[in-house]
Short mmCIF file of C-alpha atoms in Angstrom, two decimals:
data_model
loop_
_atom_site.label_atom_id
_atom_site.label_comp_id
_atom_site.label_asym_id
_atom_site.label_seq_id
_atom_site.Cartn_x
_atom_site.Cartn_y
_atom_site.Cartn_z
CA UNK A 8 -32.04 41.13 -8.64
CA UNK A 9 -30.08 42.89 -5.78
CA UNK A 10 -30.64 43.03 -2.29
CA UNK A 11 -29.41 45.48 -0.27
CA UNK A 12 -27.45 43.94 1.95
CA UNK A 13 -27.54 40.24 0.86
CA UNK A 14 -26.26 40.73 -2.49
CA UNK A 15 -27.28 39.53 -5.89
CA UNK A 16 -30.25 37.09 -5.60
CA UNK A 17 -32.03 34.85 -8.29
CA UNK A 18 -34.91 33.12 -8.34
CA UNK A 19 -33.17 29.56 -9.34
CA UNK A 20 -31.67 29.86 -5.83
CA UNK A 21 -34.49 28.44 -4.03
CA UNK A 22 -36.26 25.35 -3.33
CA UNK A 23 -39.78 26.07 -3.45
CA UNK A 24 -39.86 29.18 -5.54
CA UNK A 25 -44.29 28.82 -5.22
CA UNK A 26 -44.08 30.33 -1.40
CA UNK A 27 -43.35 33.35 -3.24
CA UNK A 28 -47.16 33.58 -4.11
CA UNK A 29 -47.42 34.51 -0.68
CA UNK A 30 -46.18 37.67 -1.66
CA UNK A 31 -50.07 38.23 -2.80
CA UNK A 32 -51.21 37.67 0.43
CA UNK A 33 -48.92 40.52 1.88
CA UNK A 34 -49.78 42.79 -0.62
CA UNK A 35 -53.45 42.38 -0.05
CA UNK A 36 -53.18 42.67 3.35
CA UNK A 37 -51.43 46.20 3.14
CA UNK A 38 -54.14 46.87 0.53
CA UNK A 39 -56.99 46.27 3.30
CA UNK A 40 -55.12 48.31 5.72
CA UNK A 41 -55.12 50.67 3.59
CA UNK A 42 -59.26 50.84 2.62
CA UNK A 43 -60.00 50.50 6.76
CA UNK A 44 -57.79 53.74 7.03
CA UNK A 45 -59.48 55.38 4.18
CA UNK A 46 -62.97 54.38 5.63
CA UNK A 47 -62.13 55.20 9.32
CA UNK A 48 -61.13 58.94 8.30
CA UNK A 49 -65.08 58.84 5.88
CA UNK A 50 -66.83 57.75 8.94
CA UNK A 51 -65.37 60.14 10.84
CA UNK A 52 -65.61 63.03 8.86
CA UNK A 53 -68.80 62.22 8.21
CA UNK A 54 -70.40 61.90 11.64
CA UNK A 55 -67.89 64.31 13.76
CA UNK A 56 -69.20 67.47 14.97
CA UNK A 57 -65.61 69.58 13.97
CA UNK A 58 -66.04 71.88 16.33
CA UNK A 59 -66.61 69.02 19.45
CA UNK A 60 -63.90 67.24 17.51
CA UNK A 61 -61.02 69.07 17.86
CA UNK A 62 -61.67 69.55 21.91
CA UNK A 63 -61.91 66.10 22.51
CA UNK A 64 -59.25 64.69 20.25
CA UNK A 65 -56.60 67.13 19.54
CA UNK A 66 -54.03 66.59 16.27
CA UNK A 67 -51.15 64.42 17.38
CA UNK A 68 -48.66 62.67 15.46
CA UNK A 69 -49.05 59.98 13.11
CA UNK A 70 -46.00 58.38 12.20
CA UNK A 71 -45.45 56.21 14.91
CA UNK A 72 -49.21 54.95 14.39
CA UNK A 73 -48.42 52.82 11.34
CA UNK A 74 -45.06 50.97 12.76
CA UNK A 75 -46.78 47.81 14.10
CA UNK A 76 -48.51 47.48 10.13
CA UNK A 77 -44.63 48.19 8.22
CA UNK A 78 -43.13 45.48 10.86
CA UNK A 79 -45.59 43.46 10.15
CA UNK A 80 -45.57 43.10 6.95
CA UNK A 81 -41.34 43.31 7.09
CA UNK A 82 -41.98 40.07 8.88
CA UNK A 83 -44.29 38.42 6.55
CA UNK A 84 -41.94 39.01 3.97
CA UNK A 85 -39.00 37.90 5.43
CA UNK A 86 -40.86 34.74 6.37
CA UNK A 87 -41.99 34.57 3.24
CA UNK A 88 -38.63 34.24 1.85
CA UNK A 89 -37.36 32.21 4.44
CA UNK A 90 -40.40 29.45 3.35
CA UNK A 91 -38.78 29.62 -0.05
CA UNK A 92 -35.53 27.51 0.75
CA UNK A 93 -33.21 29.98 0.00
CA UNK A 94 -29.60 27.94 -1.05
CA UNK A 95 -26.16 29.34 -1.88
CA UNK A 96 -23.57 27.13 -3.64
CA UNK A 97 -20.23 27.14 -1.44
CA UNK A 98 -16.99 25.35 -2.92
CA UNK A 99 -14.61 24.46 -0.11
CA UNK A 100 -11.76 23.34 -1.04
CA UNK A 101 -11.08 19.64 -0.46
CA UNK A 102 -7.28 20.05 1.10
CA UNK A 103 -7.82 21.48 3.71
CA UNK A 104 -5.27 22.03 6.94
CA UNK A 105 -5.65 20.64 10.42
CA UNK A 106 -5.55 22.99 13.70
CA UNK A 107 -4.88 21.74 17.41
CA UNK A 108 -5.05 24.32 19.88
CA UNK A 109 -3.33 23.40 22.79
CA UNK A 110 -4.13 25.61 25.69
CA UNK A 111 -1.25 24.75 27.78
CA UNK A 112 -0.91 25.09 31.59
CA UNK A 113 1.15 27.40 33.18
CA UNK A 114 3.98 26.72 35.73
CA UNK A 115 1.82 27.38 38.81
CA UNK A 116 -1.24 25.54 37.58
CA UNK A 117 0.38 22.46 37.04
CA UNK A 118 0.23 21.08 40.75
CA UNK A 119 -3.64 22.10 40.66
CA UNK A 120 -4.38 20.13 37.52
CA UNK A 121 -2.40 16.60 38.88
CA UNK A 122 0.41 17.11 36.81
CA UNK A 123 4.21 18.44 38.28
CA UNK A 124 7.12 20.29 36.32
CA UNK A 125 9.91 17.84 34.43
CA UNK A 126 12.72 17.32 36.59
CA UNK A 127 11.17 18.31 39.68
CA UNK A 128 10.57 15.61 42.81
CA UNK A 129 7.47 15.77 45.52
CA UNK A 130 8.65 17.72 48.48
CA UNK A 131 7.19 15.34 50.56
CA UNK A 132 9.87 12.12 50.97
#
């Protein structure tokens, strides 16, 4: 399988591949959602006077309604898979070179740092 994003993915990449049963969970928890919508428009078709209805409550948009439910259940899958131990074999190779970074100090900052230029006396005698 590929992820968008992450790349090829298989299921032998993981520690504890049984978290994934969670998975069930998510989906029927998007599947009650779902019914309590469905039952919540019923009930309210079924007891609203229309007429009243559309005074009190006008029309107003819907999409933003269901973003707390989709990042929800983004997050329960992501945890999900993060609860599954993803691993990735990495070779690194076993010569491998050293790196000093010296910073230096500059002419001027020498006297502030307790250290004085080569060749140079105190003025002080």
């Amino acid at each position: 399988m590929t992820v968008p994003m992450l790349g090829p993915l298989t299921m032998s990449g993981f520690e504890h591949k049984w978290w994934f049963s969670f998975v069930f969970v998510v989906v029927g928890l998007i599947g009650l959602y779902v019914l309590a919508l469905i039952s919540r428009r019923r009930r309210l078709m079924r007891f609203a006077n229309m007429d009243i209805l559309e005074r009190v409550a006008p029309t107003r948009s819907r999409r933003w309604r269901h973003l707390p439910a989709i990042l929800l259940v983004v997050a329960l899958l992501a945890s999900t898979v993060g609860l599954a131990g993803p691993t990735h074999a990495v070779q690194i190779p076993r010569k491998r070179g050293r790196h000093v970074i010296d910073p230096g100090v500059a002419g001027d900052d020498r006297h502030r740092h307790g250290t004085e230029q080569a060749g140079r006396r105190p003025a002080s005698r």
